[in-house]
Every structure is written in C-alpha cells, then in structure tokens.
Coordinates of C-alpha atoms in Angstrom, one line a residue:
M727 CA 140.2 127.0 98.2
S728 CA 140.6 129.5 95.3
A729 CA 137.4 128.3 93.6
A730 CA 135.5 129.0 96.8
A731 CA 137.0 132.5 97.0
I732 CA 136.2 133.2 93.4
T733 CA 132.6 132.0 93.9
T734 CA 132.3 134.2 97.0
V735 CA 133.6 137.2 95.2
K736 CA 131.2 136.6 92.3
M737 CA 128.2 136.2 94.6
S738 CA 129.1 139.3 96.7
S739 CA 129.5 141.3 93.5
F740 CA 126.1 140.1 92.3
V741 CA 124.5 141.3 95.5
F742 CA 126.2 144.7 95.5
V743 CA 125.3 145.3 91.8
I744 CA 121.7 144.6 92.7
L745 CA 121.9 146.9 95.7
I746 CA 123.4 149.7 93.6
G747 CA 120.7 149.2 90.9
A748 CA 118.0 149.1 93.5
S749 CA 119.3 152.2 95.2
M750 CA 119.4 154.1 91.9
F751 CA 116.0 152.9 90.9
S752 CA 114.6 154.0 94.3
L753 CA 116.2 157.4 94.0
V754 CA 114.8 158.0 90.6
F755 CA 111.4 156.5 91.5
R756 CA 111.1 158.7 94.6
G757 CA 112.4 161.7 92.7
F758 CA 109.4 161.4 90.4
E759 CA 107.1 160.9 93.5
G760 CA 106.4 157.3 92.6
D761 CA 106.5 156.2 96.2
D762 CA 103.7 158.7 97.0
M763 CA 101.7 157.3 94.0
I764 CA 102.0 153.7 95.3
S765 CA 101.2 154.8 98.9
N766 CA 98.1 156.6 97.7
F767 CA 97.1 153.6 95.6
L768 CA 97.4 151.3 98.6
T769 CA 95.6 153.5 101.0
N770 CA 92.7 154.0 98.6
L771 CA 92.1 150.3 97.9
P772 CA 88.8 148.9 99.1
G773 CA 89.2 146.8 102.2
G774 CA 91.7 149.2 103.9
E775 CA 94.8 147.6 105.4
Y776 CA 93.7 144.1 104.6
G777 CA 92.8 144.9 101.0
A778 CA 96.1 146.6 100.4
L779 CA 98.0 143.8 102.1
L780 CA 96.2 141.2 100.0
V781 CA 97.1 143.0 96.8
V782 CA 100.8 143.3 97.8
M783 CA 101.0 139.7 99.0
I784 CA 99.6 138.4 95.7
T785 CA 102.0 140.6 93.8
I786 CA 105.0 139.5 95.8
F787 CA 103.9 135.9 95.4
L788 CA 103.7 136.2 91.6
L789 CA 107.0 138.1 91.4
G790 CA 108.6 135.3 93.4
F791 CA 108.0 133.0 90.5
F792 CA 110.5 134.9 88.4
L793 CA 112.7 137.0 90.7
D794 CA 115.1 136.1 93.4
Y795 CA 114.3 137.2 97.0
I796 CA 117.2 139.8 96.9
E797 CA 115.5 141.8 94.1
I798 CA 112.1 141.6 95.7
I799 CA 113.4 142.7 99.1
F800 CA 115.5 145.6 97.9
V801 CA 113.3 146.9 95.1
I802 CA 109.6 146.0 95.9
I803 CA 109.5 146.1 99.7
P804 CA 110.8 149.7 100.0
L805 CA 108.1 150.8 97.5
V806 CA 105.1 149.1 99.2
G807 CA 106.2 148.9 102.8
P808 CA 105.7 152.5 103.8
G809 CA 102.2 152.5 102.2
L810 CA 101.2 149.4 104.1
I811 CA 102.6 150.7 107.4
A812 CA 100.8 154.0 106.8
N813 CA 97.6 152.0 106.3
G814 CA 98.1 150.5 109.8
A815 CA 100.0 147.3 109.2
D816 CA 102.3 146.2 112.0
P817 CA 105.9 146.2 110.6
L818 CA 106.8 143.0 112.4
W819 CA 103.7 141.2 111.2
L820 CA 104.3 142.6 107.7
G821 CA 107.9 141.3 107.6
I822 CA 106.9 137.8 108.8
L823 CA 104.1 137.6 106.2
I824 CA 106.4 138.7 103.4
S825 CA 109.0 136.2 104.5
L826 CA 106.5 133.4 104.5
N827 CA 105.2 134.5 101.1
L828 CA 108.7 134.6 99.6
Q829 CA 109.5 131.2 101.0
T830 CA 106.3 129.8 99.4
S831 CA 106.9 131.4 96.1
F832 CA 110.3 129.8 95.8
L833 CA 108.6 126.4 95.9
T834 CA 106.3 127.2 93.0
P835 CA 106.9 126.3 89.3
P836 CA 107.9 127.4 86.7
F837 CA 110.9 129.1 88.3
G838 CA 110.9 128.0 91.9
F839 CA 114.4 128.5 92.9
S840 CA 114.2 125.9 95.6
L841 CA 113.1 123.4 93.0
F842 CA 116.2 124.2 90.9
F843 CA 118.4 123.6 93.9
L844 CA 116.7 120.3 94.5
R845 CA 117.0 119.3 90.9
G846 CA 120.8 119.9 91.2
V847 CA 121.2 117.5 94.1
A848 CA 118.5 114.9 93.2
P849 CA 119.6 111.6 91.5
K850 CA 119.3 111.5 87.7
E851 CA 116.4 109.1 87.9
V852 CA 114.2 111.7 89.6
R853 CA 112.4 113.7 86.9
T854 CA 111.7 117.4 87.2
A855 CA 108.0 116.7 86.8
N856 CA 108.2 114.4 89.9
I857 CA 109.8 117.2 91.9
Y858 CA 107.0 119.6 90.8
R859 CA 104.3 117.2 91.8
G860 CA 106.0 116.3 95.0
V861 CA 106.2 119.9 96.2
I862 CA 102.4 120.6 95.9
P863 CA 101.5 119.5 99.4
F864 CA 104.2 121.7 100.8
I865 CA 102.9 124.7 98.9
F866 CA 99.4 124.1 100.3
I867 CA 100.9 123.9 103.9
Q868 CA 102.7 127.1 103.3
V869 CA 99.6 128.9 102.0
I870 CA 97.7 127.7 105.0
A871 CA 100.4 129.1 107.3
I872 CA 100.3 132.4 105.4
F873 CA 96.5 132.5 105.8
L874 CA 96.7 131.7 109.5
V875 CA 99.3 134.4 110.1
F876 CA 97.2 136.9 108.0
I877 CA 94.1 136.2 110.1
F878 CA 95.7 135.8 113.5
P879 CA 98.8 138.1 113.6
S880 CA 99.6 137.2 117.2
I881 CA 100.7 133.7 115.9
A882 CA 103.8 135.4 114.5
T883 CA 104.3 138.4 116.8
W884 CA 103.8 137.0 120.3
L885 CA 107.4 135.6 120.7
P886 CA 109.3 138.7 119.4
R887 CA 107.0 140.9 121.5
L888 CA 107.7 138.7 124.6
I889 CA 111.5 139.0 124.0
N890 CA 111.3 142.7 123.5

C-alpha cells in the first residue's frame, strides 16, 4: 500500500512540475509575443486552414516520438491551438485529430511509449524488434483513421454534436 502511495505522489509531482514549467514557458513566450508570431505563421501558410493543420499535425506526430503526451498537450497545443482556431478549424474536430495523432505517435519507434509499456509486460522471448515489426499494421490503421477524420470531419463530430 505504501509503495502505491509513493508512486502516486511521484507521478502527481511529475505532472505538477510539468504544469508549472509549461505555465512559466507560456507566460514568457506570450510576454515576448511568441503566440502572435506562431498565429501569424499559421495563418500565412499556403493552403489556409488545411495547410496550417497539416504542418501542426506533422509537427505533433514527430514530437510524439520523443515527448510524452502531457508535455505536448500543455506546451504545444496552447501555442498552436489559437492560430488554428483563428484559421477556421473547429475546436472539437481539432481536439479529436490531435488525440488520434498523439495516440498514433505513441506506437512509433524509436521512443513509442506504448511500445515500452508492451516491452515491460511481454515475455522475455519476445524481442523488441518483433514488437516494432508487429505494430506497423496498427500504425497504418491509425494513419488511415487520421486521414479519414481530416477529410471528413463529421466522422468525429456528429456524435458530440448530437449529444449537445
């Protein structure tokens, strides 16, 4: 019981330190008008809303190789979200796309966090290379899902809109 409590306190502390760091970074970044710079960059990209969204999605996907979702959500999303919404992106659709994207990036080597979790519970006979090869079809399925939600936003937004 005490080991579980200690682990919980450590994880909670980890999240709060990230939140404090992200808040400080955001304050300084916004103080130097960095959010306006990013918003202007996104609104001036060729392709309008879709061009900006594509750049952000690729960036988040690549960051997901190396960063945990907490860092991406609390540091990157507040920087790019307002620019994408100002460009005309539906916030609900944007949130679902980013969630799918983060989920996919956690399956990708070299630092796919889901792969590390699987490595920890898999039998010793299962090699890491086998896990990496075995996840490839799932990555393709996820990429197809992201593409479909990107092209047809109503796939992801019809149910929440129906409930609301």
